[in-house]
mmCIF file of C-alpha atoms and ligand atoms in Angstrom:
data_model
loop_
_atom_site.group_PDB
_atom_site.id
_atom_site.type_symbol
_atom_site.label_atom_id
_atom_site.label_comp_id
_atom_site.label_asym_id
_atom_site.label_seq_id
_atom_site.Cartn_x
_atom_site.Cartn_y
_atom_site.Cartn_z
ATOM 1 C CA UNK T 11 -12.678 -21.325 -22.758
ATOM 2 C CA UNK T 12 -14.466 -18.654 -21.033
ATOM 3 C CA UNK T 13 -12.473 -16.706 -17.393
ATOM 4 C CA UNK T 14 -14.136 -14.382 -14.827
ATOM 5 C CA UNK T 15 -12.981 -10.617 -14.450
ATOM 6 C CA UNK T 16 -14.716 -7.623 -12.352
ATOM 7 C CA UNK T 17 -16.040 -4.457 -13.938
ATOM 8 C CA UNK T 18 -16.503 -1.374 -12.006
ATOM 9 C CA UNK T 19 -20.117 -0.145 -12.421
ATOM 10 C CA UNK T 20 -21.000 2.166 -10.602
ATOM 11 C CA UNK T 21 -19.093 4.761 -8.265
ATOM 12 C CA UNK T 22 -19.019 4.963 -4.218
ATOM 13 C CA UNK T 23 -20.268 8.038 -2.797
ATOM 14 C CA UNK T 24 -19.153 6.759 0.739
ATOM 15 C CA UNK T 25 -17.901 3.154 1.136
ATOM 16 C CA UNK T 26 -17.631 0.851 -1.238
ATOM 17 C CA UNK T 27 -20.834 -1.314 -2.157
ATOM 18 C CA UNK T 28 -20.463 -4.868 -3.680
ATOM 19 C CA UNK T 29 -22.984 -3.066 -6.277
ATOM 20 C CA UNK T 30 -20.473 -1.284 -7.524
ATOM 21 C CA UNK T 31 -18.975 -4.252 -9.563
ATOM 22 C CA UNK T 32 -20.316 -6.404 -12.439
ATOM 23 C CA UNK T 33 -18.641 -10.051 -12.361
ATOM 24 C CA UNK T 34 -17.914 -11.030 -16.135
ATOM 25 C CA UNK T 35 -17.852 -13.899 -18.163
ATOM 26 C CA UNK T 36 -15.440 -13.202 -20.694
ATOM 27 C CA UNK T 37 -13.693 -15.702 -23.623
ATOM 28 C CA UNK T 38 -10.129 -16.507 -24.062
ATOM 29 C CA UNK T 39 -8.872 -14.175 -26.778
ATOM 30 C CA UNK T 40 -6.627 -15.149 -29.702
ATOM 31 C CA UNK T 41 -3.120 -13.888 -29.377
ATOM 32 C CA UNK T 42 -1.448 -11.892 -32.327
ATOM 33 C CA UNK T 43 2.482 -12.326 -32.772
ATOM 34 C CA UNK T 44 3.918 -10.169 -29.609
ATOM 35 C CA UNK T 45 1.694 -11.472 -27.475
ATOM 36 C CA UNK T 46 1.093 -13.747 -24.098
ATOM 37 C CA UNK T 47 -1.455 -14.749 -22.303
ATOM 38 C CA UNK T 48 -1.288 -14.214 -18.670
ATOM 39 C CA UNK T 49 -2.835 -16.670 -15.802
ATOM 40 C CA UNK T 50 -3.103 -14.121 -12.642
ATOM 41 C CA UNK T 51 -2.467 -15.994 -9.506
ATOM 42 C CA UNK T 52 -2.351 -13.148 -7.099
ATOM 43 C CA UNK T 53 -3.926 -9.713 -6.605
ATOM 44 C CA UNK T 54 -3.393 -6.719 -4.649
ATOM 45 C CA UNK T 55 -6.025 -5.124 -2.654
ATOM 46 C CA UNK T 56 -4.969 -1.521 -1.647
ATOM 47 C CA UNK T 57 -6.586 1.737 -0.175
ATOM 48 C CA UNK T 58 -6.002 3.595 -3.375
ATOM 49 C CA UNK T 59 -8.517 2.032 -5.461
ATOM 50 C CA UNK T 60 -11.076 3.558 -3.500
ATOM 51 C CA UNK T 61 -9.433 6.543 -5.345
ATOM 52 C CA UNK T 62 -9.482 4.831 -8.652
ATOM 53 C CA UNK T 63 -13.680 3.907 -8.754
ATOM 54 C CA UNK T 64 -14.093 8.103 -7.774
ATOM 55 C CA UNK T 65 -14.647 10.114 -10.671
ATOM 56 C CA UNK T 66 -12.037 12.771 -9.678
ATOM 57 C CA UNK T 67 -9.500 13.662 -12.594
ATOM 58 C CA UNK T 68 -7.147 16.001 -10.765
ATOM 59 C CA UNK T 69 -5.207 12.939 -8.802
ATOM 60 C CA UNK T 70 -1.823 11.245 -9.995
ATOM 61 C CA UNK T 71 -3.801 8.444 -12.085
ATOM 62 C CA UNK T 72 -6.989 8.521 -13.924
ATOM 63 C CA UNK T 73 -10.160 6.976 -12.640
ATOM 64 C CA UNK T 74 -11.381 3.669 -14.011
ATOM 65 C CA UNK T 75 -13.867 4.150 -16.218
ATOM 66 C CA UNK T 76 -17.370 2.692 -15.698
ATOM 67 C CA UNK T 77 -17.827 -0.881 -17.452
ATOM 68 C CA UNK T 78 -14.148 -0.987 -17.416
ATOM 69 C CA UNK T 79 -12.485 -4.257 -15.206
ATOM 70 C CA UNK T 80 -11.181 -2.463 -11.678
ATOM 71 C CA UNK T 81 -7.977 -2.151 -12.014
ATOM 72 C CA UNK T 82 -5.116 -3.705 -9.337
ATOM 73 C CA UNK T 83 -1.477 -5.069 -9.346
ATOM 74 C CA UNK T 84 -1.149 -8.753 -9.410
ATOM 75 C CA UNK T 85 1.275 -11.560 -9.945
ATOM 76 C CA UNK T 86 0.514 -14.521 -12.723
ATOM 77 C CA UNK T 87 1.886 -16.824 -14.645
ATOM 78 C CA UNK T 88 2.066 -16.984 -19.048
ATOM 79 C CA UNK T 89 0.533 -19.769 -19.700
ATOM 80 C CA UNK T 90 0.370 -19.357 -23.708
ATOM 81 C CA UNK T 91 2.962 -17.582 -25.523
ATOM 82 C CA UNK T 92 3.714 -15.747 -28.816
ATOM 83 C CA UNK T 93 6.500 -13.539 -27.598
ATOM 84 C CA UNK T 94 10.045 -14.508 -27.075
ATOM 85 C CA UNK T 95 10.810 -12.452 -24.158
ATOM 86 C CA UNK T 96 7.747 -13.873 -22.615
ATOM 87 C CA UNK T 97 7.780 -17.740 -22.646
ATOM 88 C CA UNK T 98 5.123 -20.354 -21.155
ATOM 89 C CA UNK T 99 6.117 -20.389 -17.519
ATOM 90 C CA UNK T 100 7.424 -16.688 -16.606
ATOM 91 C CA UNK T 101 6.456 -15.459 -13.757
ATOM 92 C CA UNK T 102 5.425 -11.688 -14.036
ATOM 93 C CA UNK T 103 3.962 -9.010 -12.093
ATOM 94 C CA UNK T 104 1.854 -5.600 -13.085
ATOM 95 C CA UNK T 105 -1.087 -4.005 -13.477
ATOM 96 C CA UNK T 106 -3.128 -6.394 -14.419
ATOM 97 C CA UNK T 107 -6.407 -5.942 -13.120
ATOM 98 C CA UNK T 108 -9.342 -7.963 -11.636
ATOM 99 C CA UNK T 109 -9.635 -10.622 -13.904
ATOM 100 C CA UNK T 110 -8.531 -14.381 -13.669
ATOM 101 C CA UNK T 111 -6.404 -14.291 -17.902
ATOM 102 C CA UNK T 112 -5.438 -11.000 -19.753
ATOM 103 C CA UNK T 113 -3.406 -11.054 -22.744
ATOM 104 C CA UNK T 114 -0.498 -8.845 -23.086
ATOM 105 C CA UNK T 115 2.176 -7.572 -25.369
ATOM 106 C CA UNK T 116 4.366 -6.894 -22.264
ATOM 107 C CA UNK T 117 3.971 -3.144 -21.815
ATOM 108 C CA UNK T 118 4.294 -2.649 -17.792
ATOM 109 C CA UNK T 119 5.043 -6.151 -16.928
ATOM 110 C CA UNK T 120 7.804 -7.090 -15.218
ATOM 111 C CA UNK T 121 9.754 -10.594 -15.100
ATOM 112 C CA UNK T 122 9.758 -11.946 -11.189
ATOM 113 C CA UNK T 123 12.072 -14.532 -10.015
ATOM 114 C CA UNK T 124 10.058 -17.807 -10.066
ATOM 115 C CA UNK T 125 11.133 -18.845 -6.335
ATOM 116 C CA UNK T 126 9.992 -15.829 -5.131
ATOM 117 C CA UNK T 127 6.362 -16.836 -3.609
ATOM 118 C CA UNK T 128 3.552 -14.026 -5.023
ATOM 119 C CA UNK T 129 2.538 -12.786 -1.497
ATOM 120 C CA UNK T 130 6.544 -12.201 -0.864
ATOM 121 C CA UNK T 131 6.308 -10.037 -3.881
ATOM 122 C CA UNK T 132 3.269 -8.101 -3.105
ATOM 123 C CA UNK T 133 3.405 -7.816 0.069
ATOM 124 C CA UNK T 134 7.066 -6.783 0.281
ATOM 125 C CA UNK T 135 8.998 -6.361 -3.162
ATOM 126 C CA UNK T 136 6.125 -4.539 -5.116
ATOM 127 C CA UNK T 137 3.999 -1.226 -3.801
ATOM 128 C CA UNK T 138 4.129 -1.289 0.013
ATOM 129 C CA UNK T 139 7.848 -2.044 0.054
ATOM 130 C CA UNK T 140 8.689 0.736 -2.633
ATOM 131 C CA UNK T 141 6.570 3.283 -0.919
ATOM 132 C CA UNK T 142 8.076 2.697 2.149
ATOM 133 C CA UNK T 143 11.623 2.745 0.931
ATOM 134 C CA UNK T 144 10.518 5.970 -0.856
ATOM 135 C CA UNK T 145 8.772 7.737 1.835
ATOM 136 C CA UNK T 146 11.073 7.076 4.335
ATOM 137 C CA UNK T 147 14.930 6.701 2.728
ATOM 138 C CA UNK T 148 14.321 9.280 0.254
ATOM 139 C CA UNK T 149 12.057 11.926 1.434
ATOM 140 C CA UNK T 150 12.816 12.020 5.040
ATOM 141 C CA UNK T 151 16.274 10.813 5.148
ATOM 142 C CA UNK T 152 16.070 9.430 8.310
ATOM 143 C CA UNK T 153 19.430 9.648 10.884
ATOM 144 C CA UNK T 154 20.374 6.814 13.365
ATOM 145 C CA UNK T 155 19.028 8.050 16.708
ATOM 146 C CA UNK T 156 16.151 10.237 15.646
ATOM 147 C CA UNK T 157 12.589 9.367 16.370
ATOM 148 C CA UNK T 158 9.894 8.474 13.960
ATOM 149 C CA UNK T 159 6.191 7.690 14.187
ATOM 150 C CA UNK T 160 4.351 5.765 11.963
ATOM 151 C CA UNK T 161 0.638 4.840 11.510
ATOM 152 C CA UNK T 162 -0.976 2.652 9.873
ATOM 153 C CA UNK T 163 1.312 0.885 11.560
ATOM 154 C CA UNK T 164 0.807 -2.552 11.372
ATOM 155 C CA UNK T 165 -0.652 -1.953 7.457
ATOM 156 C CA UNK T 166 1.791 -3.296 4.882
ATOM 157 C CA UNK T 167 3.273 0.248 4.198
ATOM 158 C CA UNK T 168 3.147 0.994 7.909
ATOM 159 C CA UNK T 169 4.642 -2.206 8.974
ATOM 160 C CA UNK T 170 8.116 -1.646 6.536
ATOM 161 C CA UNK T 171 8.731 1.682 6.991
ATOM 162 C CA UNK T 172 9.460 0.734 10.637
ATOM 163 C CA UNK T 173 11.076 -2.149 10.189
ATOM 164 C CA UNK T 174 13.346 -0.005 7.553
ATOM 165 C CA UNK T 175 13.676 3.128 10.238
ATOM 166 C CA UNK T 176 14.502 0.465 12.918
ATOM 167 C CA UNK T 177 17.566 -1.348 10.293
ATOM 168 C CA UNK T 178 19.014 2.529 9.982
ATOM 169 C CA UNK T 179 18.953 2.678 13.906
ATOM 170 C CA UNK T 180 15.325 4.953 14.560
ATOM 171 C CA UNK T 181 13.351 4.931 17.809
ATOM 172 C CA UNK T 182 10.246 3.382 16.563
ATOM 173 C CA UNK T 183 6.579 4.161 17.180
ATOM 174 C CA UNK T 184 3.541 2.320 15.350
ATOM 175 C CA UNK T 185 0.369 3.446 15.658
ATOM 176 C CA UNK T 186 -2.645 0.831 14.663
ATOM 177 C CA UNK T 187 -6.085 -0.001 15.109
ATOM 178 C CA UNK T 188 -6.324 -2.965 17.780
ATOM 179 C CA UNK T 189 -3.844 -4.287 20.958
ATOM 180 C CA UNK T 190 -2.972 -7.799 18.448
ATOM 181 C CA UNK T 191 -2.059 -5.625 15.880
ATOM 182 C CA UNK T 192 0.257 -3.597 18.347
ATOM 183 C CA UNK T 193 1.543 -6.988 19.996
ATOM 184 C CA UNK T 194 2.892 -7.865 16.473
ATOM 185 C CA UNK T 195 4.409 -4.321 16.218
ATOM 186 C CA UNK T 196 6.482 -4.672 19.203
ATOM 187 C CA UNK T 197 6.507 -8.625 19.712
ATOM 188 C CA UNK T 198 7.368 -9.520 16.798
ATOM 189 C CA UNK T 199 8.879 -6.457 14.013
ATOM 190 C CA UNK T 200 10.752 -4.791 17.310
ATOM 191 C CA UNK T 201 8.806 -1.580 17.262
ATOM 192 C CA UNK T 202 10.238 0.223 20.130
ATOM 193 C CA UNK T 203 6.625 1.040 21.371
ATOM 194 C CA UNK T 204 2.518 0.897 19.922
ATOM 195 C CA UNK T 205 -0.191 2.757 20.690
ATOM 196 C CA UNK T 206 -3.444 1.397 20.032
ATOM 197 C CA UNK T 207 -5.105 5.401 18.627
ATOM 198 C CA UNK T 208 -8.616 3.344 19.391
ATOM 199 C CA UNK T 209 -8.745 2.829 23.169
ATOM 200 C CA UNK T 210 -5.545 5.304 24.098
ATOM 201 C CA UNK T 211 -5.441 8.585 25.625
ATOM 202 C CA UNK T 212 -3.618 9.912 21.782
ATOM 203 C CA UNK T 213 -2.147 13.068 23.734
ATOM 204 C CA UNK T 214 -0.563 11.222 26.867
ATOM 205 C CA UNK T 215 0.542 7.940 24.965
ATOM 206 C CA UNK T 216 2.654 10.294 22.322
ATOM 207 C CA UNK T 217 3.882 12.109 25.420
ATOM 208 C CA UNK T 218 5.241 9.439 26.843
ATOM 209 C CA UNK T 219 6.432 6.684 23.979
ATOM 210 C CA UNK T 220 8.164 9.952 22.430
ATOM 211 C CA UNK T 221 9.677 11.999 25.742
ATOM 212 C CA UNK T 222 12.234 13.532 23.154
ATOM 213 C CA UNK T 223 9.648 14.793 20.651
ATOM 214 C CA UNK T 224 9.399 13.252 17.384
ATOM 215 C CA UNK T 225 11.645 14.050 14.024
ATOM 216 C CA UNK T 226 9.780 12.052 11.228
ATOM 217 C CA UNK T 227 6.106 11.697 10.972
ATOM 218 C CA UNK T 228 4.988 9.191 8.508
ATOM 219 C CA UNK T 229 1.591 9.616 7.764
ATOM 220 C CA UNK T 230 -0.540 6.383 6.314
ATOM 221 C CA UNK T 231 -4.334 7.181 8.020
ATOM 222 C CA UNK T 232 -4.840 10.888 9.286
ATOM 223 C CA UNK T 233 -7.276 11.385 12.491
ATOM 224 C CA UNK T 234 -7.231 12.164 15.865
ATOM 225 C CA UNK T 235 -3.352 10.969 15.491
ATOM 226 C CA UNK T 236 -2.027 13.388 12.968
ATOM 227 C CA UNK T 237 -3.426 16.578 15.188
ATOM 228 C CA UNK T 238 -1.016 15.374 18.316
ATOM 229 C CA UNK T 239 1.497 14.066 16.786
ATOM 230 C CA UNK T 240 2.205 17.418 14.791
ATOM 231 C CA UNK T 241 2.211 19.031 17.970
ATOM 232 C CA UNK T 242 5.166 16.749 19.030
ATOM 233 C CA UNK T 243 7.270 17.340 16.110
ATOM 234 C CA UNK T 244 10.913 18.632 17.098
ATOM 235 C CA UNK T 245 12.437 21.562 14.824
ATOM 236 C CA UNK T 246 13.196 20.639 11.386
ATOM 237 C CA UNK T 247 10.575 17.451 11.536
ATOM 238 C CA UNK T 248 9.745 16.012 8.380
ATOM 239 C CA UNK T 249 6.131 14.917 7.873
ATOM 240 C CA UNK T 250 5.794 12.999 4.807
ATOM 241 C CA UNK T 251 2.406 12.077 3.839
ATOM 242 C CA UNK T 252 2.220 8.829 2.245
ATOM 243 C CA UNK T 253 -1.841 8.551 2.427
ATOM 244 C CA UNK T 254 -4.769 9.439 4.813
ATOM 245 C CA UNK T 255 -7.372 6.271 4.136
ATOM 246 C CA UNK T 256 -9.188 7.993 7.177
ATOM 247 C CA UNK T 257 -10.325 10.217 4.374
ATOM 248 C CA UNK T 258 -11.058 7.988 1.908
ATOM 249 C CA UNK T 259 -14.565 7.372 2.422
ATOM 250 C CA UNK T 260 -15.554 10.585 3.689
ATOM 251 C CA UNK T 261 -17.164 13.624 1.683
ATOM 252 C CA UNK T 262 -15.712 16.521 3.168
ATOM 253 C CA UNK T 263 -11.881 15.384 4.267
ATOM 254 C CA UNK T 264 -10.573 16.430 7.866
ATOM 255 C CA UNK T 265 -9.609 19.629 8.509
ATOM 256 C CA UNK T 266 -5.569 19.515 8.846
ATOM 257 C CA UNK T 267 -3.509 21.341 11.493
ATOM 258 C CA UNK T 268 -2.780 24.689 11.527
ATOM 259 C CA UNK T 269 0.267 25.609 9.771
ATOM 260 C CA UNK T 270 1.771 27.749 13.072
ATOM 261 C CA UNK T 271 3.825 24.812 13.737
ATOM 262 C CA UNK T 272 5.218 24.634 10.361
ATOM 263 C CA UNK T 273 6.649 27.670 10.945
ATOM 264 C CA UNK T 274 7.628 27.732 14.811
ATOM 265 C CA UNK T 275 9.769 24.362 14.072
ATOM 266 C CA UNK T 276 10.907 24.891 10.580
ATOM 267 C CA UNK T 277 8.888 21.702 9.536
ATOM 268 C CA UNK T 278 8.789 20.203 6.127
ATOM 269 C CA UNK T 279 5.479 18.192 4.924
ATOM 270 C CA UNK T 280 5.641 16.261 1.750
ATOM 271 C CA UNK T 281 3.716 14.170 -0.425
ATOM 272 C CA UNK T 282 4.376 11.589 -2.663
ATOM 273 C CA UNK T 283 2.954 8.902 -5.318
ATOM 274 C CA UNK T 284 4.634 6.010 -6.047
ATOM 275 C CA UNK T 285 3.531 6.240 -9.793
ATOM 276 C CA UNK T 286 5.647 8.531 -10.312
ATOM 277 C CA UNK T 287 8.947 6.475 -9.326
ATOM 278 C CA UNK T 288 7.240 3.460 -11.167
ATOM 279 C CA UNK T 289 10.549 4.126 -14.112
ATOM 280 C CA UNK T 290 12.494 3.305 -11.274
ATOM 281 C CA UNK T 291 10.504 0.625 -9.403
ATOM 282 C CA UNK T 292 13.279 -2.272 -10.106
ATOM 283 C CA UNK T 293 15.930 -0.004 -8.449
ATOM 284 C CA UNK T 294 13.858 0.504 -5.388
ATOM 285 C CA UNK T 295 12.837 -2.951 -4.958
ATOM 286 C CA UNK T 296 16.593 -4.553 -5.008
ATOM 287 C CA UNK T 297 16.960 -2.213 -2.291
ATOM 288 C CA UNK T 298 13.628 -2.901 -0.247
ATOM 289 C CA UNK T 299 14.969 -6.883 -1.112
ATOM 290 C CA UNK T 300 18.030 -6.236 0.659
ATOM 291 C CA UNK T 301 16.545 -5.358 3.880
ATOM 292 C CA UNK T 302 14.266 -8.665 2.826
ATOM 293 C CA UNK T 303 17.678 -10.707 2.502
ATOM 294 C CA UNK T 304 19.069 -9.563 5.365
ATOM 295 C CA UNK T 305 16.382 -10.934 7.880
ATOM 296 C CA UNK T 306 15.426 -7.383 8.698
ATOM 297 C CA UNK T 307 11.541 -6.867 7.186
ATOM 298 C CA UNK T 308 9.080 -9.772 8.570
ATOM 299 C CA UNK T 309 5.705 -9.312 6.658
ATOM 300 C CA UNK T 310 2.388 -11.247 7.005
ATOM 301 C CA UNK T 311 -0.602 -11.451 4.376
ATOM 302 C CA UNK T 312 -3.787 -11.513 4.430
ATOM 303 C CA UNK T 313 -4.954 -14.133 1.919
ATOM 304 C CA UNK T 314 -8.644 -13.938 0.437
ATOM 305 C CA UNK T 315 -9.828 -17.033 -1.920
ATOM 306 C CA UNK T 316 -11.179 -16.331 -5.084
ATOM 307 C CA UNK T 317 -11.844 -13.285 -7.654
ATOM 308 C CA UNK T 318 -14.813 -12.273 -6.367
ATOM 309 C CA UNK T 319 -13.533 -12.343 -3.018
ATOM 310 C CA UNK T 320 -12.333 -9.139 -3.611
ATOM 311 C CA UNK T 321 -15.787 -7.435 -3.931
ATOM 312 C CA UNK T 322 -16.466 -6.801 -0.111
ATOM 313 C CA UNK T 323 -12.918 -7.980 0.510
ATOM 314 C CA UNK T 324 -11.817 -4.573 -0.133
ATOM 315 C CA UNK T 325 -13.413 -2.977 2.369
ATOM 316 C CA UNK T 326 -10.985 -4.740 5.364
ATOM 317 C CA UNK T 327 -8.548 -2.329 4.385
ATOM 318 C CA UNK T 328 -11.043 0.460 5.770
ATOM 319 C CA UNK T 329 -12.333 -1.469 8.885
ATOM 320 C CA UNK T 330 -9.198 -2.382 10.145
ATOM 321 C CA UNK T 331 -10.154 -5.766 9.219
ATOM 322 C CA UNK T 332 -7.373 -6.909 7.280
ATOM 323 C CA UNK T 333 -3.935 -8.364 9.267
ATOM 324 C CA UNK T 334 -0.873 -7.836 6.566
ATOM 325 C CA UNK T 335 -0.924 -7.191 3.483
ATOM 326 C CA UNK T 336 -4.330 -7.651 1.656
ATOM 327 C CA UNK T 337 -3.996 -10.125 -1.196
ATOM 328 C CA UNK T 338 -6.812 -12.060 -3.291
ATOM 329 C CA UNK T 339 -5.433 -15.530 -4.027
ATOM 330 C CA UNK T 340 -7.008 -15.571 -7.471
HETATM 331 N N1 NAP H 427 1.557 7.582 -1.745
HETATM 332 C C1 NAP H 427 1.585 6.393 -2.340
HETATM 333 O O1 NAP H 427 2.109 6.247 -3.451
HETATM 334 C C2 NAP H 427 1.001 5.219 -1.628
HETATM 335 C C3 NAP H 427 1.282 3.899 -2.040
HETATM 336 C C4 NAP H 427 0.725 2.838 -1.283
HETATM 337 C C5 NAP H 427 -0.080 3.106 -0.188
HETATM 338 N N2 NAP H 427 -0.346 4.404 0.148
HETATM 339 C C6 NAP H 427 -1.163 4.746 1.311
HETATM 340 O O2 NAP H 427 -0.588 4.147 2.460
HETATM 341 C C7 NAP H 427 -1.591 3.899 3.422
HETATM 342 C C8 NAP H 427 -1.502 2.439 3.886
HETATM 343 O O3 NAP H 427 -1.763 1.591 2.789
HETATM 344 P P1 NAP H 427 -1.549 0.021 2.910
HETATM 345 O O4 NAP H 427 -1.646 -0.544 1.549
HETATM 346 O O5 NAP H 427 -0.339 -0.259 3.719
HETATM 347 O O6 NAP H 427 -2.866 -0.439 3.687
HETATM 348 P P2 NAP H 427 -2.897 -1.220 5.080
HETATM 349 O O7 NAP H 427 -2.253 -0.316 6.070
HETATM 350 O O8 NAP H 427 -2.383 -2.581 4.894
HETATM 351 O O9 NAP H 427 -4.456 -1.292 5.383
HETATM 352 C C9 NAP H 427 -5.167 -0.155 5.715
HETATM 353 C C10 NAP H 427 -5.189 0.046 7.253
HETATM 354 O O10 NAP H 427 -5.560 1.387 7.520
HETATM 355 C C11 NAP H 427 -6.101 1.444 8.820
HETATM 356 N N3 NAP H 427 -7.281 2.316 8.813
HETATM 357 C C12 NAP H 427 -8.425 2.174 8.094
HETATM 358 N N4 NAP H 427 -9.282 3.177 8.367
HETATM 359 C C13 NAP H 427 -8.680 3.957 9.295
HETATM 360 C C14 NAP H 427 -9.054 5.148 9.980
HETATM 361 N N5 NAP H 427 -10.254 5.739 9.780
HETATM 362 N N6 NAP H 427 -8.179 5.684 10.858
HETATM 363 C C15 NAP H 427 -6.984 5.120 11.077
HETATM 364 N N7 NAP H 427 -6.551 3.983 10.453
HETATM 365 C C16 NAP H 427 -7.399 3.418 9.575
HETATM 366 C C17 NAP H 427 -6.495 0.019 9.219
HETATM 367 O O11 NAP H 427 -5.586 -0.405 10.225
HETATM 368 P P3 NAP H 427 -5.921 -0.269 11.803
HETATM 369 O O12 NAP H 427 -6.469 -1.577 12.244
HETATM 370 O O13 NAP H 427 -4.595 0.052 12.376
HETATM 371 O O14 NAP H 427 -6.934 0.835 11.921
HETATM 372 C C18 NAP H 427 -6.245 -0.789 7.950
HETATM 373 O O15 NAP H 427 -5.802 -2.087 8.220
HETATM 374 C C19 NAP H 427 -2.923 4.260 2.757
HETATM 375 O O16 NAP H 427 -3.304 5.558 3.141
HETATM 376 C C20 NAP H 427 -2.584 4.226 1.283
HETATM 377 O O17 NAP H 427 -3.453 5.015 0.499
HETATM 378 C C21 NAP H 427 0.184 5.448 -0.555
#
């Protein structure tokens, strides 16, 4: 029996071109003792592959190589089985690629509860929840009553870490890309305010949805919004910078704000990447779940149909085009 999987062929200079990909037809292959086979169901689609298909070698993962199937988090299913731990009917989770079967001998995948639907999981339980816990819990330590600002708001990162911040008692500002998206914010996950950085006056709508200044930055998209918003931060701020996609595409990146405020208001900026919590990923997402149990994180996905969906699928994450969590129903 023969499956379809994606290869990355060339690289994006800019944005990403469906010529960049090679769809595949590949065969079954026999499994050896130790081994499963793997039906993938669901796929992630996030902002950091555009990272992955550059050629750069000095980031936290290694590119994909050319011919190589683009790789991606996704949920499946075993559907043949010659490992123990690993019986027909498991439902796992990892990195598993763009391709509709891999085999495995279970190195980086991870048993899921069956009940647990896959876009539950990836939109909530797998990357965007963890980073968000991450970020936000253990890098700003946030304290009831401060203030933080978030945008990429209404992204799946975005949308937890102020749904988390507003659980530990936060005033709440999203920032995102259209007025729906900040309806949803404030309607719906009980964002305290939203301001729509594509029609707003960025300097006067800070002013105002933050009057008290603002003590925790969280940074998902750079632009116009990361300039002001520094310039609002109250002494001892923490800016943590989760990513900038606003960059992604771009050549030269945008310049970033002087440092004079780092200095005037004690500030502290850090980064992060989630691969290197991934030895504690379980850990963080029993306590993302929680949240999850406890009615407190609402999440939405944004469903595409079929593998080679994802080939100019991806590039809603850059428009603004995608409403939740971007997921390829395989
Ligand atoms: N550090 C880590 O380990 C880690 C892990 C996961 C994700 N991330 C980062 O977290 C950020 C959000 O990722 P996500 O998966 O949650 O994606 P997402 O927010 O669900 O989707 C990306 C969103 O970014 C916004 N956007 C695109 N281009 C923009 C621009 N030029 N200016 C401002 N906003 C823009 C769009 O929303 P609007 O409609 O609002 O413009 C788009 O919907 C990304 O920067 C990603 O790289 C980092």
């Amino acid at each position: 029996m023969n499956y379809k999987a994606i290869k990355l062929v060339k690289r994006p200079e800019t944005q990403i071109e469906s010529d960049g990909f090679s769809l595949v037809e590949l065969n079954i292959p026999e499994l050896n003792d130790g081994e499963f086979l793997i039906k993938q169901t669901h796929m992630s689609l996030d902002p950091a592959m555009r990272g992955w298909m550059s050629a750069a070698t000095d980031s936290y993962i290694a590119p994909v190589e050319l011919g190589d199937i683009m790789r991606s988090s996704g949920v499946g299913e075993v559907v043949e089985s010659r490992h123990e731990s690993f019986p027909v009917g498991t439902k796992v989770a990892g990195l598993f690629g763009w391709t509709e079967y891999l085999a495995s001998d279970g190195t980086g995948v991870s048993v899921m509860p069956k009940e647990l639907p896959a876009e539950a999981i990836l939109s909530v339980l797998a990357l965007s929840g963890v980073t968000a816990y991450h970020g936000l819990m253990e890098i700003a330590k946030p304290k009831a009553g401060e203030t933080l600002l978030v945008s990429g708001a209404a992204g799946s990162v975005g949308s937890i870490v102020g749904q988390i911040a507003k659980a530990e008692g936060l005033r709440v500002i999203g920032v995102a890309g259209s007025d729906d998206k900040c309806r949803w914010l404030t309607e719906e996950l009980g964002f305290d305010d939203a301001i729509n950085y594509k029609t707003a006056d960025l300097e006067s709508a800070v002013r105002e949805a933050a009057p008290n200044g603002i003590d925790i930055y969280f940074e998902n998209t750079g632009g116009p919004i990361q300039h002001i918003t520094f310039n609002h931060m109250n002494t001892f701020g923490r800016v943590v910078v989760c990513g900038v996609i606003s960059d992604y595409n771009s050549i030269s990146p945008a310049a970033a704000p002087s440092w004079i405020n780092v200095v005037k208001k004690r500030l502290n900026i850090q980064g992060f990447a989630m691969p290197d919590q991934f030895h504690r990923f379980g850990e963080l997402s029993q306590k993302v779940g929680a949240y999850l149990m406890k009615g407190q994180i609402k999440y939405r996905s944004h469903v595409l149909d079929g593998l080679e969906s994802a080939i100019d699928g991806i590039n809603l994450l850059f428009t603004g085009g995608n409403e939740g969590k971007l997921i390829v129903k395989v």
